[in-house]
JSON list of N, CA and C in Angstrom, two decimals:
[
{"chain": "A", "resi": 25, "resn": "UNK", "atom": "N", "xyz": [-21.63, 91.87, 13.58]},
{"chain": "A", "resi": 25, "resn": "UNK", "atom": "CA", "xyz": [-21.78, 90.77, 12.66]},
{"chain": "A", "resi": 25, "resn": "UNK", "atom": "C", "xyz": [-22.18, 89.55, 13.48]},
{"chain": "A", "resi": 26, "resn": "UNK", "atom": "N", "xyz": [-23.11, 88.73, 13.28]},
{"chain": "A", "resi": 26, "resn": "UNK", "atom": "CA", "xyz": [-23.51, 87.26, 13.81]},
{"chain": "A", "resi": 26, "resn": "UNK", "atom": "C", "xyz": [-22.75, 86.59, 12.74]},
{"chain": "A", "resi": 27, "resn": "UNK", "atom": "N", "xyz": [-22.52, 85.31, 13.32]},
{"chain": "A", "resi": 27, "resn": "UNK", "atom": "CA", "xyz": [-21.88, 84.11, 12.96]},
{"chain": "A", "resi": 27, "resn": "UNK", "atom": "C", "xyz": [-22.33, 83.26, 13.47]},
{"chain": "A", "resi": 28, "resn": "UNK", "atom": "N", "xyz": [-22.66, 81.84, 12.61]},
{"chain": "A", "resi": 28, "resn": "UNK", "atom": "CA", "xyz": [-22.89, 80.81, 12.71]},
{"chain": "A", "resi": 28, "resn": "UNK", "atom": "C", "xyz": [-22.47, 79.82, 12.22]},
{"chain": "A", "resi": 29, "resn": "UNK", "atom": "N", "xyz": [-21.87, 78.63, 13.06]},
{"chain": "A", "resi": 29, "resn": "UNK", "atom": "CA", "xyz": [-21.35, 77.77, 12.70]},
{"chain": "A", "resi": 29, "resn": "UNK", "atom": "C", "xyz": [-21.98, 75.97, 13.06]},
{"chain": "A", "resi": 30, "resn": "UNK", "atom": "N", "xyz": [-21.82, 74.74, 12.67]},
{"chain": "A", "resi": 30, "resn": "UNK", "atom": "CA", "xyz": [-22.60, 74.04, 12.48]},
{"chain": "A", "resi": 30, "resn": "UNK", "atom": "C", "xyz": [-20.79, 72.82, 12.97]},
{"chain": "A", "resi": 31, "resn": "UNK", "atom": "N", "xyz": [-21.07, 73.06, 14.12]},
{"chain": "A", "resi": 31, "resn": "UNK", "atom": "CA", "xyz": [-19.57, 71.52, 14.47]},
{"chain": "A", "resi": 31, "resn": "UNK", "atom": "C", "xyz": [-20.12, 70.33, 14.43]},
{"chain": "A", "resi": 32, "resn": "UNK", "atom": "N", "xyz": [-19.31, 69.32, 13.90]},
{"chain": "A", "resi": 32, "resn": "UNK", "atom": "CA", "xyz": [-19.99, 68.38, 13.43]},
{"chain": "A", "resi": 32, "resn": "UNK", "atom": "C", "xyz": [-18.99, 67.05, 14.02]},
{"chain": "A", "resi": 33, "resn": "UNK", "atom": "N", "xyz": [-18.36, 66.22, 14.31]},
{"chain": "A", "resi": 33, "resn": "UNK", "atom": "CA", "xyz": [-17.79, 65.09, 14.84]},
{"chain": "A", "resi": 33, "resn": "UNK", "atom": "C", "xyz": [-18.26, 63.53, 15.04]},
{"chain": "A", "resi": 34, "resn": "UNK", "atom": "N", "xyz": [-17.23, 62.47, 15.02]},
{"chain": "A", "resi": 34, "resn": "UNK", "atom": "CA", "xyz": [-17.34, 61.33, 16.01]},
{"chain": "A", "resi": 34, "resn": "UNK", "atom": "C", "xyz": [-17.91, 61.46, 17.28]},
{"chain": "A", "resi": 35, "resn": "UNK", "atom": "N", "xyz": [-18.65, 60.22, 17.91]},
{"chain": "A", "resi": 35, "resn": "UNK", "atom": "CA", "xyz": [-19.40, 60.23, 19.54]},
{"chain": "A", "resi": 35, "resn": "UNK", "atom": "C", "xyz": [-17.86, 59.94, 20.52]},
{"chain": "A", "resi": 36, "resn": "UNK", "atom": "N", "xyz": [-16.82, 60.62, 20.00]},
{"chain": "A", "resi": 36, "resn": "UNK", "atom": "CA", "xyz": [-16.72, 60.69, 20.84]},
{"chain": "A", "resi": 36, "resn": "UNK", "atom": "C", "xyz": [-15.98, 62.00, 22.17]},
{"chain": "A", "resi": 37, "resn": "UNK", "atom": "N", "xyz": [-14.68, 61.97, 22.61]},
{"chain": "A", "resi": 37, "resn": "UNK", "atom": "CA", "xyz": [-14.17, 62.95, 23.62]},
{"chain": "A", "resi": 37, "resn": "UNK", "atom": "C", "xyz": [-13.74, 64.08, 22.46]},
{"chain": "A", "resi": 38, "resn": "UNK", "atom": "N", "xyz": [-13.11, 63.49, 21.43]},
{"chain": "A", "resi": 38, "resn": "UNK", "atom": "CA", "xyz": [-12.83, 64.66, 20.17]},
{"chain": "A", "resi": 38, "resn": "UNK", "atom": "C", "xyz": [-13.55, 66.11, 19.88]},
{"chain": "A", "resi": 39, "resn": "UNK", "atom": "N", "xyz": [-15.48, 65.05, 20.14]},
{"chain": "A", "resi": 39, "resn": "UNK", "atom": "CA", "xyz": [-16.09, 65.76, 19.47]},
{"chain": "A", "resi": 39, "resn": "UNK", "atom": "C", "xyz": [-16.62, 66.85, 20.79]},
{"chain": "A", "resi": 40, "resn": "UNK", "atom": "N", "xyz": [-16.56, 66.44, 21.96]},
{"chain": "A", "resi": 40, "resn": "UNK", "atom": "CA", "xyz": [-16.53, 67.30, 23.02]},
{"chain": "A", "resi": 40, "resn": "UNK", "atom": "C", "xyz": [-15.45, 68.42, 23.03]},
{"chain": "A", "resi": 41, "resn": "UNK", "atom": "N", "xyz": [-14.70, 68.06, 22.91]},
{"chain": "A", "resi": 41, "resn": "UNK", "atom": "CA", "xyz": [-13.30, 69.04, 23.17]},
{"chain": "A", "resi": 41, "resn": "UNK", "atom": "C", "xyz": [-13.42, 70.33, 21.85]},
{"chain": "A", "resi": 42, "resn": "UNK", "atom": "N", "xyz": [-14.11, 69.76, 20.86]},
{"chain": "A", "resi": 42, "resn": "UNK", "atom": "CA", "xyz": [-14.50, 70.61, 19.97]},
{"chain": "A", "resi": 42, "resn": "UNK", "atom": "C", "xyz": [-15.40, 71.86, 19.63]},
{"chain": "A", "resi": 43, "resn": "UNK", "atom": "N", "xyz": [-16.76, 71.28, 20.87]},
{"chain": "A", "resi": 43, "resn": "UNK", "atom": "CA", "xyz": [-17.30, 72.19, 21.19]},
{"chain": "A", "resi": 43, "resn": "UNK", "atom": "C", "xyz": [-16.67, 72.96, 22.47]},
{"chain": "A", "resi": 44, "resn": "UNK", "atom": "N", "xyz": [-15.99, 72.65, 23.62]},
{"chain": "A", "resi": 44, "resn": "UNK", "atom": "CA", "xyz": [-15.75, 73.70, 24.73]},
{"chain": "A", "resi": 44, "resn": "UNK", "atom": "C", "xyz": [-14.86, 74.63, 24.16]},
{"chain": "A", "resi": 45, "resn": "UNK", "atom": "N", "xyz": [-13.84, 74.01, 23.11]},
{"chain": "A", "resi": 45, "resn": "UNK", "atom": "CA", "xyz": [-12.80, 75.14, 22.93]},
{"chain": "A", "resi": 45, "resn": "UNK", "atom": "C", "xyz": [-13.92, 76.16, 21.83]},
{"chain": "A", "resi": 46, "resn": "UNK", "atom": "N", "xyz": [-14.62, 75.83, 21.43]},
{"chain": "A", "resi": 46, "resn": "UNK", "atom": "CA", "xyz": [-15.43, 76.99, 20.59]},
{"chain": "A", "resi": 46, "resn": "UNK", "atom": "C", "xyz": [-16.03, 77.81, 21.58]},
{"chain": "A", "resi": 47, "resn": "UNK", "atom": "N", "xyz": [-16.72, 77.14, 23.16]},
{"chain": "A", "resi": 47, "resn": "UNK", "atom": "CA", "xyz": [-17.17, 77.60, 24.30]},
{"chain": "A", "resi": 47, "resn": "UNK", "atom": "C", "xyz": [-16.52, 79.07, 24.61]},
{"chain": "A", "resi": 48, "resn": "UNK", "atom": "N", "xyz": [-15.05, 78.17, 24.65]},
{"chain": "A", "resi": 48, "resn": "UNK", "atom": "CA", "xyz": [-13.93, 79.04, 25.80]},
{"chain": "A", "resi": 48, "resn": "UNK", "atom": "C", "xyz": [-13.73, 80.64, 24.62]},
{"chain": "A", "resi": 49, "resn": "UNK", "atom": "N", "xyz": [-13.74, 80.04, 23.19]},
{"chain": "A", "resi": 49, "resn": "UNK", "atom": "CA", "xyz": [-13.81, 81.04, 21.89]},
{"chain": "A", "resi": 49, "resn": "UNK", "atom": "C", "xyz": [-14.66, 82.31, 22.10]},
{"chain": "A", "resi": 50, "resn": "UNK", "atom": "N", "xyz": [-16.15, 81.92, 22.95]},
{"chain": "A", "resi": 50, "resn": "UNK", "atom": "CA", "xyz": [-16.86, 82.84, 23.01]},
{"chain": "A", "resi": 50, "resn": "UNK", "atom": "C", "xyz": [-17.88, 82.51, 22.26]},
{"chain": "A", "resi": 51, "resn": "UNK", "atom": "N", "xyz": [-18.09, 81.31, 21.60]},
{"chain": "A", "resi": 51, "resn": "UNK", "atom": "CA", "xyz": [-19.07, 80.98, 20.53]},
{"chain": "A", "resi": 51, "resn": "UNK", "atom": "C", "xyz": [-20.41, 80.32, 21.75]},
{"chain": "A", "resi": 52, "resn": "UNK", "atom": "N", "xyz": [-21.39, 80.50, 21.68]},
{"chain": "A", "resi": 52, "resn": "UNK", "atom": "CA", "xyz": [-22.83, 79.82, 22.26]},
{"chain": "A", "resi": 52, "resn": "UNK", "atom": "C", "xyz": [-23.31, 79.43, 21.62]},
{"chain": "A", "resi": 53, "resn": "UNK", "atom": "N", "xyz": [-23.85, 77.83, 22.64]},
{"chain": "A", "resi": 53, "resn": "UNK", "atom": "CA", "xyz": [-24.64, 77.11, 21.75]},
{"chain": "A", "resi": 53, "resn": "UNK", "atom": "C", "xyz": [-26.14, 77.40, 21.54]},
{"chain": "A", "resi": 54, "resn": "UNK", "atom": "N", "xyz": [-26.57, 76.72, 20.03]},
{"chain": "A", "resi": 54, "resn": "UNK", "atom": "CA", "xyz": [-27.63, 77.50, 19.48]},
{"chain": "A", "resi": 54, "resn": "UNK", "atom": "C", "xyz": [-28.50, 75.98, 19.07]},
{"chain": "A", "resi": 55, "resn": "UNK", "atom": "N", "xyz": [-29.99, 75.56, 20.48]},
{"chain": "A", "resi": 55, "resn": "UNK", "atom": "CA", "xyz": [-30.18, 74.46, 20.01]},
{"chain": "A", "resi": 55, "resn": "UNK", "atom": "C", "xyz": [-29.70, 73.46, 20.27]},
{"chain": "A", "resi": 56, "resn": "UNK", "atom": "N", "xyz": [-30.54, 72.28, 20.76]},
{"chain": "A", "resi": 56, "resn": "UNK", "atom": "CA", "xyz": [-29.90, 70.55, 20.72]},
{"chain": "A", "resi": 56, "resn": "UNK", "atom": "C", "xyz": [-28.65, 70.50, 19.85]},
{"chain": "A", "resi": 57, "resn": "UNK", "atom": "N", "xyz": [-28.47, 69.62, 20.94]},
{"chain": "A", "resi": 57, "resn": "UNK", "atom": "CA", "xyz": [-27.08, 68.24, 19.93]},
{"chain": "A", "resi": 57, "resn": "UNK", "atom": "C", "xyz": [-28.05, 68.07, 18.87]},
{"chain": "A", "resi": 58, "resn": "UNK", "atom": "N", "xyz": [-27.31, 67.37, 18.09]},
{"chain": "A", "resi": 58, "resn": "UNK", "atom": "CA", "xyz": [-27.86, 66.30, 17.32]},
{"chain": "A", "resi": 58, "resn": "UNK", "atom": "C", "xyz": [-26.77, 64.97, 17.27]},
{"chain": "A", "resi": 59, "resn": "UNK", "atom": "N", "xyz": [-27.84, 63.75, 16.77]},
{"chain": "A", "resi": 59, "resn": "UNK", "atom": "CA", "xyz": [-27.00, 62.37, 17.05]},
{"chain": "A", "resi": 59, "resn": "UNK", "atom": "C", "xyz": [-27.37, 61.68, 15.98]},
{"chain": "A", "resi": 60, "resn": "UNK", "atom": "N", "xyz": [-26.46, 61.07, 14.82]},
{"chain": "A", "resi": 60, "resn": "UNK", "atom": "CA", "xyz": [-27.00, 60.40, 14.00]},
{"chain": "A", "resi": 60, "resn": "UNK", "atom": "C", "xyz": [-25.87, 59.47, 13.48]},
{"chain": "A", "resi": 61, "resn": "UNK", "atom": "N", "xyz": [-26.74, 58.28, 12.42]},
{"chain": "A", "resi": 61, "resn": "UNK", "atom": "CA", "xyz": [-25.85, 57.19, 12.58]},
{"chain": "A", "resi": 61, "resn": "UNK", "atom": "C", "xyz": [-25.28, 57.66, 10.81]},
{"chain": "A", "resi": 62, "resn": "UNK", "atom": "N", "xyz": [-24.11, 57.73, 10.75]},
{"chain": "A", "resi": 62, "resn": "UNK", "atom": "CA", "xyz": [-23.06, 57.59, 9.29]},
{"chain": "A", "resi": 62, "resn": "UNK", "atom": "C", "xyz": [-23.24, 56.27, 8.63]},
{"chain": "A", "resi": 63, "resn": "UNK", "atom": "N", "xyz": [-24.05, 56.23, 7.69]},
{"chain": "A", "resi": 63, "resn": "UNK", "atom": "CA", "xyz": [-23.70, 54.93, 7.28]},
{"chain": "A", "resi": 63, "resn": "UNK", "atom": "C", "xyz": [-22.44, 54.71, 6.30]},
{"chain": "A", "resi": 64, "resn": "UNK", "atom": "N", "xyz": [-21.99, 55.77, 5.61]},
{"chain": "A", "resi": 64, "resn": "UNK", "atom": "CA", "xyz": [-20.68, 55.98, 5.00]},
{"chain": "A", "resi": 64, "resn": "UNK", "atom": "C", "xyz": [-19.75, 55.14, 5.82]},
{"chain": "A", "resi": 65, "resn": "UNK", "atom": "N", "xyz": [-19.58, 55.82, 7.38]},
{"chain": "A", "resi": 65, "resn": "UNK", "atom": "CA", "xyz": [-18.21, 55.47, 8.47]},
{"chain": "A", "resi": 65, "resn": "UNK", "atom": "C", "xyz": [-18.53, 54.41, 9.15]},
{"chain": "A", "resi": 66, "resn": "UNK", "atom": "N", "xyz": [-20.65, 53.98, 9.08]},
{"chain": "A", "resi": 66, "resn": "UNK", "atom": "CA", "xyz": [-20.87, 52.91, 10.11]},
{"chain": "A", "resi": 66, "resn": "UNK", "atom": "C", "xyz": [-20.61, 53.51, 11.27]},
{"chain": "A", "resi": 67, "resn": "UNK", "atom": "N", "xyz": [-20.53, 54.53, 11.70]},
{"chain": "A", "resi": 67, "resn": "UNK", "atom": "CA", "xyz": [-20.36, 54.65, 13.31]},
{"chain": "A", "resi": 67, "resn": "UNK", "atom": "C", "xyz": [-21.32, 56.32, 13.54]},
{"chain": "A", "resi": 68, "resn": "UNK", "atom": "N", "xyz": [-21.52, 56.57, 14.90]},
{"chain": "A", "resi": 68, "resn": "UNK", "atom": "CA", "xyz": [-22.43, 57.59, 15.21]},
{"chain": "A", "resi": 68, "resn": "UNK", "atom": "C", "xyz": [-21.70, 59.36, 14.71]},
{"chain": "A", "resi": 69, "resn": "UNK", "atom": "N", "xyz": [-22.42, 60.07, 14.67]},
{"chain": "A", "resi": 69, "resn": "UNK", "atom": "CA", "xyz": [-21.69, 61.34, 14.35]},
{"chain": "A", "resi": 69, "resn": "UNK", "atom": "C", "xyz": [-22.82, 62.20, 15.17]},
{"chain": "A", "resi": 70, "resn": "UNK", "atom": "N", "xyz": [-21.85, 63.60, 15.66]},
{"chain": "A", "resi": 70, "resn": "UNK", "atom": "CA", "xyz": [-22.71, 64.37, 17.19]},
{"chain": "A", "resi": 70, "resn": "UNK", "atom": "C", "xyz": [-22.44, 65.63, 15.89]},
{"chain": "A", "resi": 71, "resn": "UNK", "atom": "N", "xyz": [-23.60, 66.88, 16.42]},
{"chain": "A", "resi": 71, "resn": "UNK", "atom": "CA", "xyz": [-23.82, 67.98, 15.46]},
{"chain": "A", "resi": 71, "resn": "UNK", "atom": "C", "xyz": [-24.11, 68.92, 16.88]},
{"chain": "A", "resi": 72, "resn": "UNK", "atom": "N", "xyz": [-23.47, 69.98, 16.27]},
{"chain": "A", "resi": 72, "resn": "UNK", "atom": "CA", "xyz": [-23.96, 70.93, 17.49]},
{"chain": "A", "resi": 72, "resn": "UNK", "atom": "C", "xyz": [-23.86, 72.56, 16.71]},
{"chain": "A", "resi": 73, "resn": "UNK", "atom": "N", "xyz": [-25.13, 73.21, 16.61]},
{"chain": "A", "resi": 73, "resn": "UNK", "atom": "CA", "xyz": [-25.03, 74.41, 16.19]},
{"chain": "A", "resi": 73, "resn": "UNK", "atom": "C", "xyz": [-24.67, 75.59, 17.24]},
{"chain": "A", "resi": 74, "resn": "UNK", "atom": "N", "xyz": [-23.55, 76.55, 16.94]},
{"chain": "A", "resi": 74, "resn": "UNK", "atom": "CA", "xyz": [-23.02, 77.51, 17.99]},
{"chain": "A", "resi": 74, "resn": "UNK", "atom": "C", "xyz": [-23.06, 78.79, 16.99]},
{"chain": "A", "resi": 75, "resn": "UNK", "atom": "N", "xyz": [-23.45, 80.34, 17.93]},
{"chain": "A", "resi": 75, "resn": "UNK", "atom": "CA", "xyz": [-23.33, 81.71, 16.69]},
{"chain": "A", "resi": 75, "resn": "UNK", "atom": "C", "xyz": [-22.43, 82.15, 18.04]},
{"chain": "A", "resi": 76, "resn": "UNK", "atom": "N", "xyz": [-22.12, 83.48, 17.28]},
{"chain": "A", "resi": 76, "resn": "UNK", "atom": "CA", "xyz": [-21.52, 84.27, 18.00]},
{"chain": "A", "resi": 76, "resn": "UNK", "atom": "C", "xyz": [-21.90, 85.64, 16.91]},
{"chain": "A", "resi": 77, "resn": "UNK", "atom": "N", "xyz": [-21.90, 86.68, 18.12]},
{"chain": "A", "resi": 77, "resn": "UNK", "atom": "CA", "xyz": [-22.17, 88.03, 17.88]},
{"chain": "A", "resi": 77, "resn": "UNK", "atom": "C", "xyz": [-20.74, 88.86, 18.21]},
{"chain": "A", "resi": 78, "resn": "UNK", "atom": "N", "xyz": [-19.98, 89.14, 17.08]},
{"chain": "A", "resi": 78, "resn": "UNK", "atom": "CA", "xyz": [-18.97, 90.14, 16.88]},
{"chain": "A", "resi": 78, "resn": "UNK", "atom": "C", "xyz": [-19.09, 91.85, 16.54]},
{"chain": "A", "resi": 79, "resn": "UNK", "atom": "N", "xyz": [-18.96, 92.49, 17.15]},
{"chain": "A", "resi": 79, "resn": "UNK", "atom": "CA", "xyz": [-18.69, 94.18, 17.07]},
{"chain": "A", "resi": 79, "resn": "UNK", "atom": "C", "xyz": [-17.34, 94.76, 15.89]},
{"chain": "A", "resi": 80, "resn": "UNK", "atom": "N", "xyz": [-18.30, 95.15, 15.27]},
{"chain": "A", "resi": 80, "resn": "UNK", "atom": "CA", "xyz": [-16.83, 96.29, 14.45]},
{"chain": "A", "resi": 80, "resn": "UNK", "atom": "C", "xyz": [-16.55, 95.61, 13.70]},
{"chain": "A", "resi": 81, "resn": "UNK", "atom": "N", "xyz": [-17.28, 94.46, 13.05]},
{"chain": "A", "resi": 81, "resn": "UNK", "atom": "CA", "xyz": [-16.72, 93.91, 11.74]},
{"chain": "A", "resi": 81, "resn": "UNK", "atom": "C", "xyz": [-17.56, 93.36, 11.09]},
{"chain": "A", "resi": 82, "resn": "UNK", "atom": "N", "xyz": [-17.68, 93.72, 9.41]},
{"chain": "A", "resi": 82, "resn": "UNK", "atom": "CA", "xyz": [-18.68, 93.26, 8.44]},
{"chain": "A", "resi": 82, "resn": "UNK", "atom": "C", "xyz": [-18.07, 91.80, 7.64]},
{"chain": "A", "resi": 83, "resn": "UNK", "atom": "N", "xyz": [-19.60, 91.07, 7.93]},
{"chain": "A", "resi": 83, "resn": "UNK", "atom": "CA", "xyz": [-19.42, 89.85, 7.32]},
{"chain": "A", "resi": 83, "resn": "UNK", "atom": "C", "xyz": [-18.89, 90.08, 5.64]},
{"chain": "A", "resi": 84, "resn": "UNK", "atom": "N", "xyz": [-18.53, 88.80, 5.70]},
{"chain": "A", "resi": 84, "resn": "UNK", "atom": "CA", "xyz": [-17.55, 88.89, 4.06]},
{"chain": "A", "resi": 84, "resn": "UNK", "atom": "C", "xyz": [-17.29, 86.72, 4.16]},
{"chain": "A", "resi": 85, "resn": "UNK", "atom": "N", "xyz": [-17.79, 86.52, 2.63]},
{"chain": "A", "resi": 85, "resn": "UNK", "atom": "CA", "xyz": [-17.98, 85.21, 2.61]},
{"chain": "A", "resi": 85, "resn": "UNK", "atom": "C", "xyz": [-16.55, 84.62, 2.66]},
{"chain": "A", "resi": 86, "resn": "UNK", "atom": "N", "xyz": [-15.56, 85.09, 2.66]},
{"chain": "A", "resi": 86, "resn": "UNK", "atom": "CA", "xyz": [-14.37, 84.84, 2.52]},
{"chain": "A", "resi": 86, "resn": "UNK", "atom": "C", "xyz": [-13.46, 84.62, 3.90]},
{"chain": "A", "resi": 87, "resn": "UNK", "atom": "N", "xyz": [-14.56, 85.29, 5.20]},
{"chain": "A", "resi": 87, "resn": "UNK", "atom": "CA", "xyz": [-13.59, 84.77, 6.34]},
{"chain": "A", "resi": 87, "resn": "UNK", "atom": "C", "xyz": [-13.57, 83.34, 6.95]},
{"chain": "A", "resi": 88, "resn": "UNK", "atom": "N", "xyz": [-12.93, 83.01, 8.03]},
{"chain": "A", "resi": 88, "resn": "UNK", "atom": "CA", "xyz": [-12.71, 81.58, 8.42]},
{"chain": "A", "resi": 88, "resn": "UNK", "atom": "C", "xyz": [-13.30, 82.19, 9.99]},
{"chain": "A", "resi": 89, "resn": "UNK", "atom": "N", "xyz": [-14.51, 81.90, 9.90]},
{"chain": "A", "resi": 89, "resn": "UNK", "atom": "CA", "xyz": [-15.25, 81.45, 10.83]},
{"chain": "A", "resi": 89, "resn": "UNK", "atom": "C", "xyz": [-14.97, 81.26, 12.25]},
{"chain": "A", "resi": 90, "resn": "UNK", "atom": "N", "xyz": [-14.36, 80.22, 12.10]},
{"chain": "A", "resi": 90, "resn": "UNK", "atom": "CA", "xyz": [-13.40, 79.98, 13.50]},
{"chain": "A", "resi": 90, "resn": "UNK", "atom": "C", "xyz": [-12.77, 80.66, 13.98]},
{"chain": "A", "resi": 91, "resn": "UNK", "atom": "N", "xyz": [-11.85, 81.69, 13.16]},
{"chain": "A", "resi": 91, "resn": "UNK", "atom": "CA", "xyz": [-11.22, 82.42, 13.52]},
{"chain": "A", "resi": 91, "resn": "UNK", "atom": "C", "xyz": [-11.31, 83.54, 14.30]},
{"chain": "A", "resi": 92, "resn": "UNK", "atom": "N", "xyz": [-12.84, 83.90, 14.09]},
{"chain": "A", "resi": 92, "resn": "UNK", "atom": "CA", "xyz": [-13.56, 85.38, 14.93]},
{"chain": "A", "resi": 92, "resn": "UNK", "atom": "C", "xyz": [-13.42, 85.13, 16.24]}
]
């Protein structure tokens, strides 16, 4: 099964720590950052697309992602 996920955060250490622990997860990144300004929050927001390729298990819209 592939998985893809789309992390999304504040500029700042949060939004780092968000992607390595998906790193350390086994998830790879897929593609640029992205950097854009919220005008909702007024402040910057970082995007980073990561998949991961899992063995021995069929996708089902109902799992939690993160969890694989």
């Amino acid at each position: 099964m592939k998985l893809y996920r789309f992390l999304t955060g504040p500029d700042d250490a949060s939004f780092c720590h968000k992607v390595t622990a998906a790193l350390n997860q086994g998830w790879s990144l897929h593609g640029s950052p992205t950097y854009a300004f919220n005008a909702d929050t007024q402040h910057m927001q970082c995007g980073q697309a990561v998949f991961k390729e899992v063995e021995g298990k069929d996708y089902h819209p109902d799992i939690k992602l993160s969890e694989q």
